[in-house]
PDB file of C-alpha atoms in Angstrom:
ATOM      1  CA  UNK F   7      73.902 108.743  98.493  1.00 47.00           C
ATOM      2  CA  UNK F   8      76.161 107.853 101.100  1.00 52.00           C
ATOM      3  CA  UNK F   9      77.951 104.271 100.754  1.00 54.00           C
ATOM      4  CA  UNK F  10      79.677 102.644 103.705  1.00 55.00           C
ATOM      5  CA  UNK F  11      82.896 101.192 103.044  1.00 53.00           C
ATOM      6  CA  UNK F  12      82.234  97.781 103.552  1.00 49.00           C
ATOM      7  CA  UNK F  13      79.076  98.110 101.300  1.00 50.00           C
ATOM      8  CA  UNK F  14      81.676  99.597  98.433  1.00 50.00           C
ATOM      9  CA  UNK F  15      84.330  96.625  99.454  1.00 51.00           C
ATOM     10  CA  UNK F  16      81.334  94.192  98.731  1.00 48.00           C
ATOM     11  CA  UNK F  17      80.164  95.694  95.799  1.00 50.00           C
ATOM     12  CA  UNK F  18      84.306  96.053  94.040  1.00 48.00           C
ATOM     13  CA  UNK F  19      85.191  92.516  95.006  1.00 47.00           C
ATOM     14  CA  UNK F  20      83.594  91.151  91.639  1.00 45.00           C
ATOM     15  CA  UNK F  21      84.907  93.884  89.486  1.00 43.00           C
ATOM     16  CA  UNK F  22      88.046  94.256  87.470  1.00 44.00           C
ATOM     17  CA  UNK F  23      88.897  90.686  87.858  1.00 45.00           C
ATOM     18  CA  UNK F  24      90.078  90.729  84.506  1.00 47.00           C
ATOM     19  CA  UNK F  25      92.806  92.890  84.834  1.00 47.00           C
ATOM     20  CA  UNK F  26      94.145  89.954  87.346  1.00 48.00           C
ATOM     21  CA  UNK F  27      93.050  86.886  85.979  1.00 50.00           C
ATOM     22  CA  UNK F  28      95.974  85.305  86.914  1.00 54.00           C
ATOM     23  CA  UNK F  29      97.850  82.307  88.557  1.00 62.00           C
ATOM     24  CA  UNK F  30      97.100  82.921  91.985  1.00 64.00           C
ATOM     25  CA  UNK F  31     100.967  82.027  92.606  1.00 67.00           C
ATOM     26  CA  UNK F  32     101.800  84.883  90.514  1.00 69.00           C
ATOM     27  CA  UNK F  33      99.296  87.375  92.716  1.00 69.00           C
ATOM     28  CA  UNK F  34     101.188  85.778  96.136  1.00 68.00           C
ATOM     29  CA  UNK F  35     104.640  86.624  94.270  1.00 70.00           C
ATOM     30  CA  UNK F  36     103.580  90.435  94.101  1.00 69.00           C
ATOM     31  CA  UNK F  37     102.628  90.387  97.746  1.00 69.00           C
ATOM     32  CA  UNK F  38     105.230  89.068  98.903  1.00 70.00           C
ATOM     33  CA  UNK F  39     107.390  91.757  96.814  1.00 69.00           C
ATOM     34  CA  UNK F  40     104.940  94.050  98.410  1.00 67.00           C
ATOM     35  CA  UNK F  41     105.617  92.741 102.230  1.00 67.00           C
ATOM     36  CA  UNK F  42     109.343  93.188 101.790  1.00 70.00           C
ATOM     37  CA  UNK F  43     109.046  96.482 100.244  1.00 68.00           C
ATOM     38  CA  UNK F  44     106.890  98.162 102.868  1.00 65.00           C
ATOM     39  CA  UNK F  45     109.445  96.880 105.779  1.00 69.00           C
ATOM     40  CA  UNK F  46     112.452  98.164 104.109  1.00 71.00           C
ATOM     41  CA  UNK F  47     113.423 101.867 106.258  1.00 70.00           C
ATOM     42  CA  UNK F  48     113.502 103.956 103.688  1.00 74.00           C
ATOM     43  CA  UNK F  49     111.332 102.251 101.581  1.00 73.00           C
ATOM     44  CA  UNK F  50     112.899 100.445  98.191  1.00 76.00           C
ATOM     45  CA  UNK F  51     112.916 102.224  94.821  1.00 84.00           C
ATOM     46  CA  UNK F  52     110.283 100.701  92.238  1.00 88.00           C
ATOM     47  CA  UNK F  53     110.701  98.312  90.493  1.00 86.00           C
ATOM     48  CA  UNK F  54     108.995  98.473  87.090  1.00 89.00           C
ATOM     49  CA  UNK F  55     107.070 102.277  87.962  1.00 93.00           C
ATOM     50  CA  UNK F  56     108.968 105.387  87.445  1.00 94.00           C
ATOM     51  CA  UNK F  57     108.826 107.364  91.173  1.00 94.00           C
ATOM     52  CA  UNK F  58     106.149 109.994  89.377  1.00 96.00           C
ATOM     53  CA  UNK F  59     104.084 107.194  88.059  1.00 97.00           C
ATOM     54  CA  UNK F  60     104.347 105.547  91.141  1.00 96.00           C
ATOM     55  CA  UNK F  61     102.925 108.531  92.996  1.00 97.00           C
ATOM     56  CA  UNK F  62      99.917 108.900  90.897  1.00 98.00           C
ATOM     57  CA  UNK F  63      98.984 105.399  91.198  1.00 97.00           C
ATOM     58  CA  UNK F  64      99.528 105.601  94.189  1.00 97.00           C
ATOM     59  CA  UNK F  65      97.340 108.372  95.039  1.00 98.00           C
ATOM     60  CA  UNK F  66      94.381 106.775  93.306  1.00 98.00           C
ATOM     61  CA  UNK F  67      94.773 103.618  95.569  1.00 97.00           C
ATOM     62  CA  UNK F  68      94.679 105.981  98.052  1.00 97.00           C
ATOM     63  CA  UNK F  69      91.302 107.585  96.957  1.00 98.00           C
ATOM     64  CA  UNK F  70      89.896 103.899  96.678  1.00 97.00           C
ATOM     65  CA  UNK F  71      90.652 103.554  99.832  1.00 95.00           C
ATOM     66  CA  UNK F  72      90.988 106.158 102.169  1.00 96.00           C
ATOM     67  CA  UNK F  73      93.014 106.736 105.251  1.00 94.00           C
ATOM     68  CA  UNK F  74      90.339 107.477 107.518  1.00 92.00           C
ATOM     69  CA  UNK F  75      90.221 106.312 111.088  1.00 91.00           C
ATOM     70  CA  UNK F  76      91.367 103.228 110.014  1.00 88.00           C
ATOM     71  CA  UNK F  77      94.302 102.865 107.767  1.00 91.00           C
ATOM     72  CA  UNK F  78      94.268 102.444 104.083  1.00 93.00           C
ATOM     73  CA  UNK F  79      95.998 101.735 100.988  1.00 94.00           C
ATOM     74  CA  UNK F  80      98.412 103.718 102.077  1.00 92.00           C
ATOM     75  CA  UNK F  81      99.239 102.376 105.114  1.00 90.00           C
ATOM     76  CA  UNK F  82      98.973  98.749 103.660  1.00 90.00           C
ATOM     77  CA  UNK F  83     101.471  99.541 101.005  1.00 89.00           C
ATOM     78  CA  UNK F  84      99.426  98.765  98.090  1.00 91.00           C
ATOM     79  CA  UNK F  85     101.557 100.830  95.581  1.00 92.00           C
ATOM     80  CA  UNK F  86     104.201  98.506  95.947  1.00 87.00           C
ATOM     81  CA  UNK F  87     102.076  95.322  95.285  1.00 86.00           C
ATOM     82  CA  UNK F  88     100.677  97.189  91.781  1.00 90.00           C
ATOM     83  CA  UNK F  89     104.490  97.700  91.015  1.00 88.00           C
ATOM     84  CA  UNK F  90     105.164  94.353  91.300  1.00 83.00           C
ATOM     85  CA  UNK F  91     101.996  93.271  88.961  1.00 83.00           C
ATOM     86  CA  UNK F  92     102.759  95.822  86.458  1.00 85.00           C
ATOM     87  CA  UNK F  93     105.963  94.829  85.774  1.00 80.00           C
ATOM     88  CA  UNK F  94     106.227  90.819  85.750  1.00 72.00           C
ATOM     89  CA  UNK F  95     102.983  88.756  85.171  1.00 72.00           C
ATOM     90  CA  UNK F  96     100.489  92.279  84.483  1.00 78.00           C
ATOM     91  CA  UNK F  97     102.942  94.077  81.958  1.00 85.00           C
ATOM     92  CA  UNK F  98     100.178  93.531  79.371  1.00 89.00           C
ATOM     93  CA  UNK F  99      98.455  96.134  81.944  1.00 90.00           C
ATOM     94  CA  UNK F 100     101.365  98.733  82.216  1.00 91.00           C
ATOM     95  CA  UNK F 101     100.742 100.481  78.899  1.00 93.00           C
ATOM     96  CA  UNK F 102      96.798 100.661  80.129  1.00 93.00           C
ATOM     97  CA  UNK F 103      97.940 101.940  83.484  1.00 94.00           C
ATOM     98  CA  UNK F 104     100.215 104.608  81.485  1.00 95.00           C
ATOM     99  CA  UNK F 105      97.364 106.084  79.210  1.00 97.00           C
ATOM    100  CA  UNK F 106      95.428 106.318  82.536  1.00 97.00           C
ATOM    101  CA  UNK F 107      98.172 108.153  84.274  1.00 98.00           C
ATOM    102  CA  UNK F 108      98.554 110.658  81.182  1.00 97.00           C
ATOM    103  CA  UNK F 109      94.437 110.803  81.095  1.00 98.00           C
ATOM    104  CA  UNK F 110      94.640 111.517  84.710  1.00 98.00           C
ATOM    105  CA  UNK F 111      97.163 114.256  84.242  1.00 98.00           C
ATOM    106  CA  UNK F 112      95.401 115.567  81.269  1.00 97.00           C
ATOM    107  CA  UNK F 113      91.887 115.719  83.524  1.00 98.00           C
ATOM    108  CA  UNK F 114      94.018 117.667  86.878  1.00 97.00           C
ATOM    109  CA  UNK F 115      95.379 120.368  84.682  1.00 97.00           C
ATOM    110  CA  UNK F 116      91.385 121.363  83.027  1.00 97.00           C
ATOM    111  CA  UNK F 117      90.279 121.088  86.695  1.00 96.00           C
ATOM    112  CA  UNK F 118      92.494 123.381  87.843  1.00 95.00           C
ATOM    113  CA  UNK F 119      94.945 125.162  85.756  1.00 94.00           C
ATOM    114  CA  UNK F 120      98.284 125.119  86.828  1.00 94.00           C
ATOM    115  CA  UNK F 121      98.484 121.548  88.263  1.00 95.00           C
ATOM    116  CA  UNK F 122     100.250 119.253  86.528  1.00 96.00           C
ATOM    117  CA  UNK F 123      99.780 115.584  88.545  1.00 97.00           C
ATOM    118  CA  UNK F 124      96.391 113.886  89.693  1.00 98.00           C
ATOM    119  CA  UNK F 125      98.683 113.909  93.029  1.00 97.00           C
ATOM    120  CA  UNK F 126      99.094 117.171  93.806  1.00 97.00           C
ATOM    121  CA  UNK F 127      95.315 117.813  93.436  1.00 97.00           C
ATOM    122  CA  UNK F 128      93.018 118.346  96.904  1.00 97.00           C
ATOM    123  CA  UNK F 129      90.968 115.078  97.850  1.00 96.00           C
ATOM    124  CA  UNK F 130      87.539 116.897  96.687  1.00 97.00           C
ATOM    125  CA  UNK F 131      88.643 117.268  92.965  1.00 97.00           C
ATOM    126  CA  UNK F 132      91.087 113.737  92.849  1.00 98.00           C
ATOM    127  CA  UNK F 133      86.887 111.888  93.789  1.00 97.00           C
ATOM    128  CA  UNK F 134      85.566 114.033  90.769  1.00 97.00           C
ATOM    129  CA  UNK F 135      88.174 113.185  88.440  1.00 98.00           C
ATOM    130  CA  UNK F 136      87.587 109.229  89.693  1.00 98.00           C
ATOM    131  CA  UNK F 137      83.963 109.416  89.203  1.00 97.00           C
ATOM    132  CA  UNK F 138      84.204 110.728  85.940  1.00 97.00           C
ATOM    133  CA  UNK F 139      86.438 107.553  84.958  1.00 97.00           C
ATOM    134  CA  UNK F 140      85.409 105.118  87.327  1.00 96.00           C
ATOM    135  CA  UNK F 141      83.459 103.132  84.378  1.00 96.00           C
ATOM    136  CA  UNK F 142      86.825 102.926  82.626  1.00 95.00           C
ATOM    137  CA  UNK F 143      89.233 100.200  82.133  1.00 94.00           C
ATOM    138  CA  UNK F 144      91.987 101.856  83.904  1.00 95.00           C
ATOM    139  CA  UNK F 145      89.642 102.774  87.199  1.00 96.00           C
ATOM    140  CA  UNK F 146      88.425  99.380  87.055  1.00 95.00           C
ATOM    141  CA  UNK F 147      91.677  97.590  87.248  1.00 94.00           C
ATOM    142  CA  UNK F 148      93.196  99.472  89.587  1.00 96.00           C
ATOM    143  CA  UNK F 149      90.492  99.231  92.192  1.00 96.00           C
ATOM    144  CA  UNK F 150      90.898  95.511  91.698  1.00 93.00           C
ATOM    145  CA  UNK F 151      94.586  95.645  92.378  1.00 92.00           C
ATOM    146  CA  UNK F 152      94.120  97.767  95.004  1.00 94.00           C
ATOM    147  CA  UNK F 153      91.599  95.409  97.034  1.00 93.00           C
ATOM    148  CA  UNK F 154      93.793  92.695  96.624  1.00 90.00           C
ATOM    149  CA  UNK F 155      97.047  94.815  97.619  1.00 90.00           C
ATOM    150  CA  UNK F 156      94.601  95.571 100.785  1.00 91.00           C
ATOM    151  CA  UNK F 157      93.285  92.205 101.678  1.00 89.00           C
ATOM    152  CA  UNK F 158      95.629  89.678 100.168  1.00 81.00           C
ATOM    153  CA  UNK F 159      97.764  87.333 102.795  1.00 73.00           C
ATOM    154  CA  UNK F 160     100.193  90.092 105.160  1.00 69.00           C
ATOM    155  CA  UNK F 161     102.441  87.025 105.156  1.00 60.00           C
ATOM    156  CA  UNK F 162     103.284  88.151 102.113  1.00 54.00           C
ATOM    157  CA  UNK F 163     102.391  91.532 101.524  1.00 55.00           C
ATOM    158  CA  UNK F 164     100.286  94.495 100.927  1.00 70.00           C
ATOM    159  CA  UNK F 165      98.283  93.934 104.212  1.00 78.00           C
ATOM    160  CA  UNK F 166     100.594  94.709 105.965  1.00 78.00           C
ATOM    161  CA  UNK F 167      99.803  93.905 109.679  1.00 80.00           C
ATOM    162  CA  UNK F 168      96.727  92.931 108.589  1.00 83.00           C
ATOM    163  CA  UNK F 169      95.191  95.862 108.278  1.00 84.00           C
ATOM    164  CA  UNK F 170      92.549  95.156 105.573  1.00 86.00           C
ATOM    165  CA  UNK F 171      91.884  92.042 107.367  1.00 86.00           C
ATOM    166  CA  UNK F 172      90.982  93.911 110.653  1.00 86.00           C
ATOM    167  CA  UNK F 173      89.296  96.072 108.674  1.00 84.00           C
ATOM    168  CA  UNK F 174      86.641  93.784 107.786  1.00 84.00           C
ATOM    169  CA  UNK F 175      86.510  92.288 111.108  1.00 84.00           C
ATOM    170  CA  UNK F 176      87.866  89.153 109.584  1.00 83.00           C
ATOM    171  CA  UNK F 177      90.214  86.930 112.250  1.00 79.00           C
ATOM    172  CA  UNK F 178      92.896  84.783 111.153  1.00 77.00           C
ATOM    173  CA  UNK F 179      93.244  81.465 112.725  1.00 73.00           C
ATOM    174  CA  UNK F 180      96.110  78.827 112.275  1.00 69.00           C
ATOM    175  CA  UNK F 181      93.270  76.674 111.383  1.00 72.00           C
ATOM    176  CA  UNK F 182      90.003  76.983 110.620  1.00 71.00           C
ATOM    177  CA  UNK F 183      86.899  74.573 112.151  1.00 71.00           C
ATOM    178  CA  UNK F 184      83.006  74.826 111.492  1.00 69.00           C
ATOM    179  CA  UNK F 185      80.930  76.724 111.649  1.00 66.00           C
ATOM    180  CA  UNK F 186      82.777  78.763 109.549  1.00 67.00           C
ATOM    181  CA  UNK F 187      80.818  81.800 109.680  1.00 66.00           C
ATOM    182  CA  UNK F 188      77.272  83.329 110.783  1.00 62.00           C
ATOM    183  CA  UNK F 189      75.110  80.928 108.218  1.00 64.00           C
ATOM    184  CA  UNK F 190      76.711  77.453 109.324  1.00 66.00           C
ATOM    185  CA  UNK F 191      75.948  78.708 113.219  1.00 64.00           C
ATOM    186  CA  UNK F 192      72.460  79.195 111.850  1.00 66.00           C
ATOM    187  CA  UNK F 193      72.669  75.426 110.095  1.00 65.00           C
ATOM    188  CA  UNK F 194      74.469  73.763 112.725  1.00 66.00           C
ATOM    189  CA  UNK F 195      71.681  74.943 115.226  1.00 70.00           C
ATOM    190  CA  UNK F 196      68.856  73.640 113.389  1.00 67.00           C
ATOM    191  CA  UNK F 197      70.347  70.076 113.620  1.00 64.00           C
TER     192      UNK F 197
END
């Protein structure tokens, strides 16, 4: 069954929201970590993730959401928004997000010997490994942080140039006036 993306971005909006059930102040601190970070030439060290554990997060994010002919998580700089949350208001989450990097390390090596990060693996066997944990507390939370890395504010970070934004066709206005979207046209029509 093929899924588009924006059918999967609808569908993982309402999951793993309690991995950031949060101040929303606290969220729009770790983006705007996250915008500084990704303009920094090179970029910053992390924070509160060790550069391996970095990568592998990283690399899942990346998974979640693709480079494809449109940027991704990548491109966003979504790793450095999830370094941010791990290591001020989510650091109940880091010791989660650690099992789940050993569990993901422990999964690459039995798919194929020799390997020794979820990184280093192809794309084809990194979507196995996902699908085989994508139930699990540790998939679930970091698909949440990685939609909001993706889609929060780029004023302050993660989206960087708004790239999750122009992925969903969504255009940001100074201000906003009614109708707000296709179902108040429809409404304010009928009057």
């Amino acid at each position: 069954m093929t899924i588009s993306r924006r059918v999967f971005l609808a569908g993982a909006a309402g999951v793993g929201a309690g991995w950031l059930l949060l101040d929303w102040a606290q969220v729009d601190a770790a983006l705007a970590h996250a915008a500084h970070a990704v303009q920094q030439r090179p970029a910053p060290p992390f924070t509160h993730l060790a550069p391996d554990e970095a990568a592998e997060l990283a690399a899942v994010a990346a998974r979640i959401l693709p480079t494809t002919d449109t940027p991704g998580a990548t491109e966003a700089g979504v790793i450095y928004f999830i370094d941010r949350a791990l290591g001020a208001e989510q650091r109940k989450a880091l010791p989660t997000m650690r099992a789940g990097i050993t569990d993901l390390r422990r999964r690459a090596a039995r798919r194929k010997p020799g390997t020794t990060t979820f990184a280093a693996l192809p794309a084809a066997h990194q979507d196995a490994i996902l699908a085989e944990i994508e139930k699990g507390e540790f998939f679930q939370g970091m698909r949440f942080a990685t939609m909001v890395g993706m889609f929060g504010d780029p004023s302050h970070g993660g989206n960087r140039g708004g790239v999750g934004w122009k992925l969903l066709g969504f255009e940001h206005r100074a201000s906003y006036e009614a109708p707000f979207g296709y179902y108040d046209a429809e409404a304010a029509r009928r009057r």
